[in-house]
Structure formats: structure tokens, C-alpha cells
PDB file of C-alpha atoms in Angstrom:
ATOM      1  CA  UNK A 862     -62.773  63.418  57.291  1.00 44.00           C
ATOM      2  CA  UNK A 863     -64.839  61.510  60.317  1.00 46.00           C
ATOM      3  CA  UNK A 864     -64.974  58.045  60.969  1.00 52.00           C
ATOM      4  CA  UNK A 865     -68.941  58.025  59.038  1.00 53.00           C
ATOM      5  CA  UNK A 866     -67.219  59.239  55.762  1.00 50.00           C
ATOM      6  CA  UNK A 867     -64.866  56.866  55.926  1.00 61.00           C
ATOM      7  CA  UNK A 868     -67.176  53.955  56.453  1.00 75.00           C
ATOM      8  CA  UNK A 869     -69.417  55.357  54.053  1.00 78.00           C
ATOM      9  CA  UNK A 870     -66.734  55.639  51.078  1.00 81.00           C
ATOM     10  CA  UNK A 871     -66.080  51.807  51.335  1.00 86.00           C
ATOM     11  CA  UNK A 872     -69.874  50.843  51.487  1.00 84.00           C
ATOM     12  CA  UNK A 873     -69.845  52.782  48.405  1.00 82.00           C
ATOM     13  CA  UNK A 874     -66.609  50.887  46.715  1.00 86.00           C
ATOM     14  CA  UNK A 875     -68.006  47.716  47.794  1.00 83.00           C
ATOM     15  CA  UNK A 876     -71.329  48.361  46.303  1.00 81.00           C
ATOM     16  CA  UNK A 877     -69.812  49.218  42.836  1.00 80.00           C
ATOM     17  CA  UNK A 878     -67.566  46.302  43.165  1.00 80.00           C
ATOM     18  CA  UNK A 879     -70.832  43.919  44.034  1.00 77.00           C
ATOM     19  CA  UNK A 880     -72.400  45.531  40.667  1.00 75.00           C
ATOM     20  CA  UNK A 881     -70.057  43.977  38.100  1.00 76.00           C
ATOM     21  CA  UNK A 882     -70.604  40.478  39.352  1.00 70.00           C
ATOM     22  CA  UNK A 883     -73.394  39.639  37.074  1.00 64.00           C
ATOM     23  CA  UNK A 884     -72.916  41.458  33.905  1.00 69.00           C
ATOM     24  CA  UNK A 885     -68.602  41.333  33.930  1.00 73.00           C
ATOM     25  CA  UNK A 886     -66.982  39.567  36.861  1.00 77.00           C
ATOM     26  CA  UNK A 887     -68.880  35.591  36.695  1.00 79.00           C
ATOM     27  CA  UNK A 888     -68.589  35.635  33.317  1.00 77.00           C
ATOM     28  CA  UNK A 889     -64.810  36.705  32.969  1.00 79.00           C
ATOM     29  CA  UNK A 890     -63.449  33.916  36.091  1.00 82.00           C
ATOM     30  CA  UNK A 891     -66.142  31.448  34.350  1.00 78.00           C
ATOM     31  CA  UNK A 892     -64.412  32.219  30.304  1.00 79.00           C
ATOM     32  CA  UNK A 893     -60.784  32.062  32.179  1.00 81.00           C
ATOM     33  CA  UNK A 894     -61.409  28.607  34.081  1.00 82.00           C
ATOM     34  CA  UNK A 895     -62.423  27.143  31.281  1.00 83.00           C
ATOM     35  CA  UNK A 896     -59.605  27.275  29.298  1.00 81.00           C
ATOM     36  CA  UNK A 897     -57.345  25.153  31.685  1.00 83.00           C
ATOM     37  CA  UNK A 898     -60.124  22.627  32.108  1.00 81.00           C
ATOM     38  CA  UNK A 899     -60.530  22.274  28.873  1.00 83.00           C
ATOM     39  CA  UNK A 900     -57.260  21.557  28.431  1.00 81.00           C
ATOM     40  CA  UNK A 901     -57.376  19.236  31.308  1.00 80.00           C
ATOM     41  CA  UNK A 902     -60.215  17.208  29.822  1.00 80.00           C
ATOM     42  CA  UNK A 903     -58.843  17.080  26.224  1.00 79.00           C
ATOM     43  CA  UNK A 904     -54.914  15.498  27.584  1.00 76.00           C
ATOM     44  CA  UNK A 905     -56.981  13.322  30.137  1.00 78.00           C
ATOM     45  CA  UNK A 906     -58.633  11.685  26.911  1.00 78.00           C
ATOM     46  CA  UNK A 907     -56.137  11.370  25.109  1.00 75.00           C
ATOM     47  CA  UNK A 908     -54.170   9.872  27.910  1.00 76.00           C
ATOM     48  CA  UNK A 909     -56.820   7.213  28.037  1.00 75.00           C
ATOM     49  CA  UNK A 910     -56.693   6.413  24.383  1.00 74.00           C
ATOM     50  CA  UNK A 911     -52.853   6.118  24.736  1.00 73.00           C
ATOM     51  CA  UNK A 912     -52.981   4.150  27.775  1.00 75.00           C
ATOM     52  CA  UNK A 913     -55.323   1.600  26.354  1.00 73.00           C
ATOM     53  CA  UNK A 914     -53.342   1.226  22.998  1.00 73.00           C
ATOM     54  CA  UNK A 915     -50.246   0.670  24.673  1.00 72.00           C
ATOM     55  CA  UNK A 916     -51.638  -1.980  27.008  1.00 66.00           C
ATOM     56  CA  UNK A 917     -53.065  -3.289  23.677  1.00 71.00           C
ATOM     57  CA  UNK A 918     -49.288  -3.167  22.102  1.00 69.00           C
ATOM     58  CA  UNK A 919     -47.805  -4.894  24.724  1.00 70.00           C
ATOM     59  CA  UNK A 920     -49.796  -8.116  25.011  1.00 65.00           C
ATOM     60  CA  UNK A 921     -49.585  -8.372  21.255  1.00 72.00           C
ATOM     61  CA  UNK A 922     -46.092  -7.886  21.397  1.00 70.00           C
ATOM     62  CA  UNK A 923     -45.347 -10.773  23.758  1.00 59.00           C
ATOM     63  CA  UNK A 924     -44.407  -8.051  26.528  1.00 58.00           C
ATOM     64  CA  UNK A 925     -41.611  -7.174  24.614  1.00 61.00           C
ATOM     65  CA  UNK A 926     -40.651  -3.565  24.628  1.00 62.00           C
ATOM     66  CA  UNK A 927     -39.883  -2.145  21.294  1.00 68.00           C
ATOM     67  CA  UNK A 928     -39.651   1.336  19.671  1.00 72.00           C
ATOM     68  CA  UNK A 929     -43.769   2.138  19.109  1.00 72.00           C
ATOM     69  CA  UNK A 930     -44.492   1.006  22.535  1.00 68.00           C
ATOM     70  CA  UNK A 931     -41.327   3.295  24.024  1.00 70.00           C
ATOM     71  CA  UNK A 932     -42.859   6.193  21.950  1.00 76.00           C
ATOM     72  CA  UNK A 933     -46.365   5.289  23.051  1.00 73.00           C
ATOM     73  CA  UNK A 934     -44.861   5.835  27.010  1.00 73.00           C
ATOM     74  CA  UNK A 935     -43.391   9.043  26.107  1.00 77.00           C
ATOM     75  CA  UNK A 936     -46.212  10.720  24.910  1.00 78.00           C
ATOM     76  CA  UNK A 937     -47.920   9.314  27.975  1.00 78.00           C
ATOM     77  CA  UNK A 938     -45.302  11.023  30.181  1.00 73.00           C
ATOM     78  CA  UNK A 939     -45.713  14.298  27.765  1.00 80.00           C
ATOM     79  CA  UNK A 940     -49.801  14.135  28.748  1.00 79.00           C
ATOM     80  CA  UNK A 941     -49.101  13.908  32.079  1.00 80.00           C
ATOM     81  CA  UNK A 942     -46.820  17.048  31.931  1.00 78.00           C
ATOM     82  CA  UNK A 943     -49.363  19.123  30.412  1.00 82.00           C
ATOM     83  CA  UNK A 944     -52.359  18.309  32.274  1.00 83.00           C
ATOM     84  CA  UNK A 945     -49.610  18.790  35.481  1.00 80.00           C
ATOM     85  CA  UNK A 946     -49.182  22.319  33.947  1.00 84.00           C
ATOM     86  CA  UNK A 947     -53.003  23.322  33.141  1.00 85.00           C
ATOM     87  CA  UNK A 948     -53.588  22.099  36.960  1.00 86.00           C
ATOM     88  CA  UNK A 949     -50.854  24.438  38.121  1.00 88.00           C
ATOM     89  CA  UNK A 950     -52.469  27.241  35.717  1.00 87.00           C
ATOM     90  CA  UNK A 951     -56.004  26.427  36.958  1.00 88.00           C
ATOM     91  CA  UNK A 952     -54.592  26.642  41.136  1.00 87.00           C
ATOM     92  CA  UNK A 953     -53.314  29.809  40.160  1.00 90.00           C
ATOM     93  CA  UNK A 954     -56.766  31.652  38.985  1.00 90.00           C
ATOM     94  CA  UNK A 955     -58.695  30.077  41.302  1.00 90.00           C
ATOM     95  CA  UNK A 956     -56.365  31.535  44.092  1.00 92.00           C
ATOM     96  CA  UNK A 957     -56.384  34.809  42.300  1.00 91.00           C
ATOM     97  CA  UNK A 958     -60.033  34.744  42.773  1.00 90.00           C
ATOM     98  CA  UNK A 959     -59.728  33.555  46.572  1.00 90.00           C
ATOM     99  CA  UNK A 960     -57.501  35.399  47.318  1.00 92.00           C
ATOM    100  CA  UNK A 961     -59.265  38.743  46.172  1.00 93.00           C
ATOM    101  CA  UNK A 962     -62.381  37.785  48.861  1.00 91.00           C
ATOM    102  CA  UNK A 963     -59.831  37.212  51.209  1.00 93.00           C
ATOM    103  CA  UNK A 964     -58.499  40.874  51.090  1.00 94.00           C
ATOM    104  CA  UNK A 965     -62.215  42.564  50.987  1.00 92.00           C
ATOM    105  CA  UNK A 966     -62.823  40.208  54.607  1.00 92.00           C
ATOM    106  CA  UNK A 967     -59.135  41.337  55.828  1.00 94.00           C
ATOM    107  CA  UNK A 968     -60.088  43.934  58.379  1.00 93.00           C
ATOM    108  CA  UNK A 969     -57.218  43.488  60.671  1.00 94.00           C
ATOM    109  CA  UNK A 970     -54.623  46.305  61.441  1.00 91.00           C
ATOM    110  CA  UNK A 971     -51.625  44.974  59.824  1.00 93.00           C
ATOM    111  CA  UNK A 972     -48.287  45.710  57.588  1.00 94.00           C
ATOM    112  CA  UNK A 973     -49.197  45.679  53.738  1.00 95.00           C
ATOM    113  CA  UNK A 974     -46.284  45.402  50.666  1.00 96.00           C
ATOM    114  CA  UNK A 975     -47.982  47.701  48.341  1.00 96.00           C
ATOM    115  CA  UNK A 976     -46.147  46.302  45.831  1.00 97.00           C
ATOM    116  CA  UNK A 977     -47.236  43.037  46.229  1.00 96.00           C
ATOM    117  CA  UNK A 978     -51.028  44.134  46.770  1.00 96.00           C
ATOM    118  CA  UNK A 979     -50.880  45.908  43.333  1.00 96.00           C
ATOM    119  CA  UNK A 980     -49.483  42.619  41.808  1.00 96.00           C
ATOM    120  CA  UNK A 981     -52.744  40.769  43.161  1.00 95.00           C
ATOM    121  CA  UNK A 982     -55.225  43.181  42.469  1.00 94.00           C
ATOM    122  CA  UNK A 983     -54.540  43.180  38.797  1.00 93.00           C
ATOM    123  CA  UNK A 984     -54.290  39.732  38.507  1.00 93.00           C
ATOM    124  CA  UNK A 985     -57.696  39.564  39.727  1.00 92.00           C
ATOM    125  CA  UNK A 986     -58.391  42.483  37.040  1.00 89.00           C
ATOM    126  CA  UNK A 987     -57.682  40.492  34.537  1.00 88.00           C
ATOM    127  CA  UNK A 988     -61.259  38.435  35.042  1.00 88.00           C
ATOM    128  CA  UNK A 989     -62.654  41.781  33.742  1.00 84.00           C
ATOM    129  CA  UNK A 990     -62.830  40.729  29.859  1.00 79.00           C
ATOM    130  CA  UNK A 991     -62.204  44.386  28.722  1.00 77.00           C
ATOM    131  CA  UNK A 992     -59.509  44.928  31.385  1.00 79.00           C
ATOM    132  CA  UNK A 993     -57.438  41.580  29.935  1.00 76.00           C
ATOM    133  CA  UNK A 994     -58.505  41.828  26.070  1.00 79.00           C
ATOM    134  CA  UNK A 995     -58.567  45.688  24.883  1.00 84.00           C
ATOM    135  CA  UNK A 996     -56.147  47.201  27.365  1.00 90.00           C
ATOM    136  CA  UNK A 997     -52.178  47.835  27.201  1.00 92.00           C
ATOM    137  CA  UNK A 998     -50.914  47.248  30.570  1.00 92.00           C
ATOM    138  CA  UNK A 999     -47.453  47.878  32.113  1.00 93.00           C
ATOM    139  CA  UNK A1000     -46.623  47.233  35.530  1.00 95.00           C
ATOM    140  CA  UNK A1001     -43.275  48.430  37.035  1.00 96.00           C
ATOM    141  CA  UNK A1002     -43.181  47.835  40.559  1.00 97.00           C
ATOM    142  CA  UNK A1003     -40.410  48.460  43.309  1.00 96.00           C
ATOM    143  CA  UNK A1004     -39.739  45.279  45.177  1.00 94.00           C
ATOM    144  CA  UNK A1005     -37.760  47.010  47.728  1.00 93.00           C
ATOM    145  CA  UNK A1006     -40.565  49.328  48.971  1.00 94.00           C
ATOM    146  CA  UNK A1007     -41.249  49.732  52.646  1.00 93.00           C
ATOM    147  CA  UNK A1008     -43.769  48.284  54.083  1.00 93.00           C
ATOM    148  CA  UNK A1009     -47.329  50.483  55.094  1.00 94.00           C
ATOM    149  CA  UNK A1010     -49.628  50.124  58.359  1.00 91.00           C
ATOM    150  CA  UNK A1011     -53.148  49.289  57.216  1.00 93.00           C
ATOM    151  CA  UNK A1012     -56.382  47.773  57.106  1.00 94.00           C
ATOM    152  CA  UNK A1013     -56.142  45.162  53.807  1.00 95.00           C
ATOM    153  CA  UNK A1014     -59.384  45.371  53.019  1.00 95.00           C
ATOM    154  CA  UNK A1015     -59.248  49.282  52.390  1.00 95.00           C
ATOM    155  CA  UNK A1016     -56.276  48.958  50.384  1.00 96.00           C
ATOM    156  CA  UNK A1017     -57.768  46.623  48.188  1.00 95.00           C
ATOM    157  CA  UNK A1018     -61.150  47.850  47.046  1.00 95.00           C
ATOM    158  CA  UNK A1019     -59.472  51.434  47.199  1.00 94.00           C
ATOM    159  CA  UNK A1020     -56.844  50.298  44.363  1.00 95.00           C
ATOM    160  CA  UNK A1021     -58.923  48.217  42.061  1.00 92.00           C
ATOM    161  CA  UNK A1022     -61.817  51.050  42.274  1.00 92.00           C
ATOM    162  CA  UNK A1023     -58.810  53.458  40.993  1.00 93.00           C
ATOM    163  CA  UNK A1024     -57.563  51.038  38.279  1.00 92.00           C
ATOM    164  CA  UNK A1025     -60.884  50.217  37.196  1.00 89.00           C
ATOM    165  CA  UNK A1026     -61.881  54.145  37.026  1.00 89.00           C
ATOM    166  CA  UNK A1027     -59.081  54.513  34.609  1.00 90.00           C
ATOM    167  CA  UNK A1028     -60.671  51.664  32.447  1.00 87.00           C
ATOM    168  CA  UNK A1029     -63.488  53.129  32.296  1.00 86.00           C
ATOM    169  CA  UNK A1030     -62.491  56.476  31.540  1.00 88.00           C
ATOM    170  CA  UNK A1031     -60.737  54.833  28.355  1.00 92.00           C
ATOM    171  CA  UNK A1032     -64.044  53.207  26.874  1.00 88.00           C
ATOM    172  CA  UNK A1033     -63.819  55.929  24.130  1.00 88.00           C
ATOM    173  CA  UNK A1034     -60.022  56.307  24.043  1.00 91.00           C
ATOM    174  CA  UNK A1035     -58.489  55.501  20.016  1.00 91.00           C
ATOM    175  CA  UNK A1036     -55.109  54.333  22.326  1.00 92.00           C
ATOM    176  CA  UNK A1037     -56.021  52.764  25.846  1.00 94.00           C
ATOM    177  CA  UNK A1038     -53.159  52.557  27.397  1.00 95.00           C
ATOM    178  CA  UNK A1039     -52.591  51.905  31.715  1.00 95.00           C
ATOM    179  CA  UNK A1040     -49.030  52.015  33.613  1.00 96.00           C
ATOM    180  CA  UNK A1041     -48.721  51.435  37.116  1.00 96.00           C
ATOM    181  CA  UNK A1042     -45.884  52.260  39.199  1.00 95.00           C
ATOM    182  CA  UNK A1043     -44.630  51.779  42.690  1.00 96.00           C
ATOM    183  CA  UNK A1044     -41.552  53.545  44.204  1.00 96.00           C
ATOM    184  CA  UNK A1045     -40.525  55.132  47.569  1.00 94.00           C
ATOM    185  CA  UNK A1046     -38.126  57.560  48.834  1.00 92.00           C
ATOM    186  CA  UNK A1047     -37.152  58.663  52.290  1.00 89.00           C
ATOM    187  CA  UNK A1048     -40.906  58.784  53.861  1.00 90.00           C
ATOM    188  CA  UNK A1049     -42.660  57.942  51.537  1.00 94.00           C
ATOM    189  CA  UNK A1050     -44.135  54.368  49.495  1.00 96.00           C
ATOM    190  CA  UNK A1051     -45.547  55.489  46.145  1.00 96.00           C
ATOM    191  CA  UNK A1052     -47.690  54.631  43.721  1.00 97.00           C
ATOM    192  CA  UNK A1053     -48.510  56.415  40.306  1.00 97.00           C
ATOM    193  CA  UNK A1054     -51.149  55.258  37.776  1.00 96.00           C
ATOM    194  CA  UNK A1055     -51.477  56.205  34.280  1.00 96.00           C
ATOM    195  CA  UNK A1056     -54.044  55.867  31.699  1.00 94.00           C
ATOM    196  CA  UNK A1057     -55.354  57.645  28.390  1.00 95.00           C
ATOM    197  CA  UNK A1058     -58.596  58.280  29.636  1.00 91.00           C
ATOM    198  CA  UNK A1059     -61.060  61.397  29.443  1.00 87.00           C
ATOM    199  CA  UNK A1060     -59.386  64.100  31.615  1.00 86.00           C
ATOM    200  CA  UNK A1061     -60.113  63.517  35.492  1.00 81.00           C
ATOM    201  CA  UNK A1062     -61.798  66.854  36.957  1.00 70.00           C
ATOM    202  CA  UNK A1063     -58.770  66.869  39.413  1.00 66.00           C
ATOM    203  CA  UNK A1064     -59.887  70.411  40.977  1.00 64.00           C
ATOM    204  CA  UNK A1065     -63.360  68.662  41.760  1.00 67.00           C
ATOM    205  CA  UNK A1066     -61.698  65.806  43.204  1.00 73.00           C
ATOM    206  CA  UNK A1067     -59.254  67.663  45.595  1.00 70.00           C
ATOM    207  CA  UNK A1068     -61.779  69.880  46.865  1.00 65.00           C
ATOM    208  CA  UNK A1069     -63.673  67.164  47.970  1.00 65.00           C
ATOM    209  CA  UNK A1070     -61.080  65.259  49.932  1.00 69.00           C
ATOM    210  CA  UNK A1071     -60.357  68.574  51.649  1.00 61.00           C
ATOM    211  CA  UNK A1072     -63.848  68.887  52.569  1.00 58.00           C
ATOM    212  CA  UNK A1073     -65.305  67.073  55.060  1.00 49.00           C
ATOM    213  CA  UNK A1074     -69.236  65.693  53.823  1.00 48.00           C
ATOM    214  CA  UNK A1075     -69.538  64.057  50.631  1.00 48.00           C
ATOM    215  CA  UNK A1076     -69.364  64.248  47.038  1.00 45.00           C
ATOM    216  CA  UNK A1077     -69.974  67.866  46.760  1.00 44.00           C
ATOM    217  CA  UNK A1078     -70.392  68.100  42.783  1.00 48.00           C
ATOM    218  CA  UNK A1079     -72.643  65.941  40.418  1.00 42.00           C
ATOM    219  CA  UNK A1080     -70.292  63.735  38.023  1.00 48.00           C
ATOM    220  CA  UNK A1081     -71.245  60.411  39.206  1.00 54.00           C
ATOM    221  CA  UNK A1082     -68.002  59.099  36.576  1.00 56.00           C
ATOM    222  CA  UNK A1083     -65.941  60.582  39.397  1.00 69.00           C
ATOM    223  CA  UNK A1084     -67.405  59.520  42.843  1.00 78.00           C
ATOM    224  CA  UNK A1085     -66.001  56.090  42.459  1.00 82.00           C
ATOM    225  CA  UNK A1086     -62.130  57.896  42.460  1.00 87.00           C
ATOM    226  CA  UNK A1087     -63.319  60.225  44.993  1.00 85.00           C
ATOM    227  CA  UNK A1088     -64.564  57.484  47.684  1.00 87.00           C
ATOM    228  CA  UNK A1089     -61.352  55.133  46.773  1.00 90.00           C
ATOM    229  CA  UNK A1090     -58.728  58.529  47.285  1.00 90.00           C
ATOM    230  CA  UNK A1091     -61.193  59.351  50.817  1.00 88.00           C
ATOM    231  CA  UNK A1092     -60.910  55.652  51.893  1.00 90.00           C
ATOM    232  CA  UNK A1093     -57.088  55.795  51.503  1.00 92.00           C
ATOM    233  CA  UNK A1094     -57.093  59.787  52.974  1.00 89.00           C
ATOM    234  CA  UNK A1095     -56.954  57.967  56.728  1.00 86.00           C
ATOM    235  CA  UNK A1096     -53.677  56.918  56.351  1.00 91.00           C
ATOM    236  CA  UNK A1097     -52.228  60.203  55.633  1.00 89.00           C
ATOM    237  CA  UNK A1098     -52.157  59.700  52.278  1.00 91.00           C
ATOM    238  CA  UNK A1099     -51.128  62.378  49.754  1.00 90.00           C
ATOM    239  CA  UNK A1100     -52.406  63.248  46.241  1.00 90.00           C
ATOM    240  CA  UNK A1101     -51.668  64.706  43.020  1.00 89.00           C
ATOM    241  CA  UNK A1102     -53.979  64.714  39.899  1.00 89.00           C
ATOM    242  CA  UNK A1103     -52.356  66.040  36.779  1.00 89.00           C
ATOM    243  CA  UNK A1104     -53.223  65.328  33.016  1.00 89.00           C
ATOM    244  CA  UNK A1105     -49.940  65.223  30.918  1.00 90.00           C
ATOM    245  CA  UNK A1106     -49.151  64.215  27.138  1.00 90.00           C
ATOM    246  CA  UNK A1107     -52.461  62.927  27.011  1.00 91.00           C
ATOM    247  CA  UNK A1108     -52.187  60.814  29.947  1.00 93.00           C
ATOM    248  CA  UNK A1109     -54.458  61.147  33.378  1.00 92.00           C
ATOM    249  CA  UNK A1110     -52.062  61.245  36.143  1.00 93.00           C
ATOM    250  CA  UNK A1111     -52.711  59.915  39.779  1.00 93.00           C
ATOM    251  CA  UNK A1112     -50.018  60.118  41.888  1.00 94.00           C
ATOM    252  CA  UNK A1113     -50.634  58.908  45.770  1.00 95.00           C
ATOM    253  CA  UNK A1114     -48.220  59.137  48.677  1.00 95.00           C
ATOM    254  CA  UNK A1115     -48.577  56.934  51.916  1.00 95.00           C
ATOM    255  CA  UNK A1116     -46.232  57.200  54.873  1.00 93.00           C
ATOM    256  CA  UNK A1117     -44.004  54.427  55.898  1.00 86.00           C
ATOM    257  CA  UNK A1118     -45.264  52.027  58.784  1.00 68.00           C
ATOM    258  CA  UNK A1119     -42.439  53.743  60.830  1.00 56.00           C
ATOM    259  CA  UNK A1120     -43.848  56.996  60.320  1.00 50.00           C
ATOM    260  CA  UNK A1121     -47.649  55.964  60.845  1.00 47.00           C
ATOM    261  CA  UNK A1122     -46.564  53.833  63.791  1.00 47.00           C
ATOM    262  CA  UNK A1123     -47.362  56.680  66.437  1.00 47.00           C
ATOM    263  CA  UNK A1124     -50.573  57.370  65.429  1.00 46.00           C
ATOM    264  CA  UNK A1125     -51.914  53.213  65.389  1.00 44.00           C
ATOM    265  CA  UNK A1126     -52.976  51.601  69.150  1.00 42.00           C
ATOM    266  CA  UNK A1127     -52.547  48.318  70.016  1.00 38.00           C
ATOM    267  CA  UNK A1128     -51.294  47.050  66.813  1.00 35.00           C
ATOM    268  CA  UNK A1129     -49.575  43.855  67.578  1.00 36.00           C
ATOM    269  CA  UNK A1130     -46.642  42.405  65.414  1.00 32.00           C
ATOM    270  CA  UNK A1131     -44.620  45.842  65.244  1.00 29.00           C
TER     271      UNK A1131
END
């Protein structure tokens, strides 16, 4: 598969990916970010109340400490804990958000944990109010997988197009259910993603990546999973497509940075 179809298969990715901003994305980081601000702004006033009746305490009292005023500080210190904690929660989707732009702009050559990729892109997922709200997730991931050679910008819209294909394909599923997996063996870092979604046309699919133009069929449900698979093709990667006890089945192989290593140029840092 040439350089064009390559380049072509992410335009494509990022095109979809610019289409839910409007109608899914905004509104999802906007409903998330509100809840720690809201929380935020409610322990900020009362903090003022408290603060005001305990300055109110103490010149009544002669500036003598007694019990109300001690309990009056430790609620004070409680409110300060919490909004301390709905900050921390707040940093924490905003850099899930960040941190997602970040990766589409990453187009250096570099070494990628494809564990800890996975981890970020479905944080970010969970902006996606029928990702977070109607799905059952599990995510088992090997933290002692190898690291790939990679550009991290193809990694990421590659993965979330393939996670959020298998959402979609479970819009009229009675159970909607998604595993993720990452493991490696000898040559090998894996990944495996499940979901009980309508049956992938896996022959279509693999024909396609073997072939060397485009899309050659007419489901437009699969081109998304058939750009993300090309994009990720360049690396050497390996698939499998299988639909088992009523669970879609993509299973992807990628070669270890050792093993890619003779076929990258001028990749500093290794």
C-alpha cells in the first residue's frame, strides 16, 4: 500500500473524527467539565459563608476559641479538601482533552507504549456521552509490553477510529459490551478488541488491505475500520477478524521497535 493510500486513510480518520465535534464531542467535554466546576463553585460558597460566620463567632466570643468555632475551622479545612479534589478531577479532563490534540499534532518518528496510548485514548472516549453512559467497558492491559516504533499521531486516530467503530456497530445491540486487551509475546505487542456489535464483513475488510487502491466494496459502516487497519498496515502490522460467541473479534499484531528498527532512517533516540 503506497505512500498516497496511506496519507489518504488518515485524511479520512481525521475527517470522521472532525465530524463528531458538533453534534457529540463539545457537548460531552462541556457536560463532563461541568460537574467539577460545579462542585468547585458550590464548596467555594459555602466556604465563604463559613468563613464569614466564624470571623463573626470569634469577635463575639471575645477571641476565645471554643468548641462551635473549632468545628466551624474544620469544616473549613473539609471545603478546602474537596474543592482541592474537584481541581485535581477538573486538571485531569482537561489534560485528557489536551492531551488527545497533542497526539493527532505528534508526527514525529518515535517509541510508543501501546499500552499506555490505549489508556489515553479511552479516557478521551469517555467525552463521547454514549461511549461513557450505555457501554460496558473492560480494559486489561499489559504493563510490561515492549515498546513500538511509530508516528503518534497514526496510532492515535487509528485506535479510537477502531474503538469507536465497535460503538457504533453496537447502537442496536440488546447487550453492548467492549473489552480491550494488550499483550505481547516474543515479536510481537498485541492488542485485541471486543465488542457485541453487528458482525464485521471481515472477508471485505482483508481483501482490501491486501489490495492496493481503496475501499473496493460499498459499506460505508466499514471504511472507517478499513482506513484505521490501512493506516496501521505501514508498520507491519498483522490482522485477524473473527466473530465468536457473539462477539466481533479484532485482533492486531505490531512488531517490536527492535524488529522494525531496520527498516526506520534517521530515527534519533534508539
Amino acid at each position: 500500500m503506497g505512500h498516497r493510500v496511506k496519507k489518504k486513510s488518515f485524511k479520512k480518520l481525521e475527517k470522521e473524527f472532525e465530524s463528531t465535534f458538533g453534534k457529540e464531542l463539545i457537548p460531552g467535554i462541556l457536560h463532563n467539565f461541568a460537574s467539577p466546576l460545579n462542585g468547585i463553585l458550590g464548596r467555594t460558597e459555602f466556604l465563604t459563608e463559613r468563613t464569614s460566620k466564624i470571623h463573626e463567632l470569634i469577635i463575639n466570643n471575645a477571641n476565645k476559641i471554643d468548641d462551635e468555632i473549632l468545628d466551624s475551622f474544620k469544616k473549613i479545612n473539609d471545603d478546602i479538601g474537596l474543592i482541592a479534589k474537584e481541581a485535581d478531577r477538573f486538571v485531569d479532563l482537561f489534560n485528557d482533552v489536551t492531551g488527545k490534540f497533542q497526539r493527532l499534532c505528534d508526527t514525529d518518528l518515535q517509541s510508543i507504549n501501546l499500552s499506555d496510548l490505549i489508556e489515553a485514548e479511552m479516557a478521551f472516549l469517555e467525552f463521547y456521552p454514549d461511549f461513557k453512559n450505555t457501554i460496558k467497558k473492560s480494559l486489561i492491559l499489559d504493563r510490561k509490553i515492549p515498546q513500538i516504533s511509530g508516528i503518534k499521531a497514526d496510532y492515535s486516530i487509528s485506535l479510537s477510529a477502531i474503538i469507536r467503530h465497535s460503538l457504533n456497530s453496537m447502537k442496536d445491540s440488546e447487550i453492548k459490551e467492549f473489552v480491550i486487551y494488550t499483550s505481547h509475546d516474543d515479536s510481537y505487542a498485541c492488542i485485541k478488541i471486543k465488542d457485541t456489535g453487528a458482525p464485521i464483513g471481515r472477508k471485505e475488510i482483508l481483501e482490501n488491505l491486501n489490495s492496493t487502491g481503496d475501499f473496493l466494496h460499498d459499506p460505508d459502516e466499514e471504511k472507517e475500520l478499513f482506513h484505521a487497519l490501512s493506516l496501521l498496515k505501514k508498520y507491519g502490522a498483522f490482522f485477524q477478524i473473527a466473530h465468536e460467541s457473539g462477539f466481533n473479534i479484532i485482533s492486531i499484531r505490531i512488531p517490536y521497535l527492535d524488529s522494525y528498527r531496520e527498516g526506520v532512517k534517521d530515527f534519533d533516540g534508539l
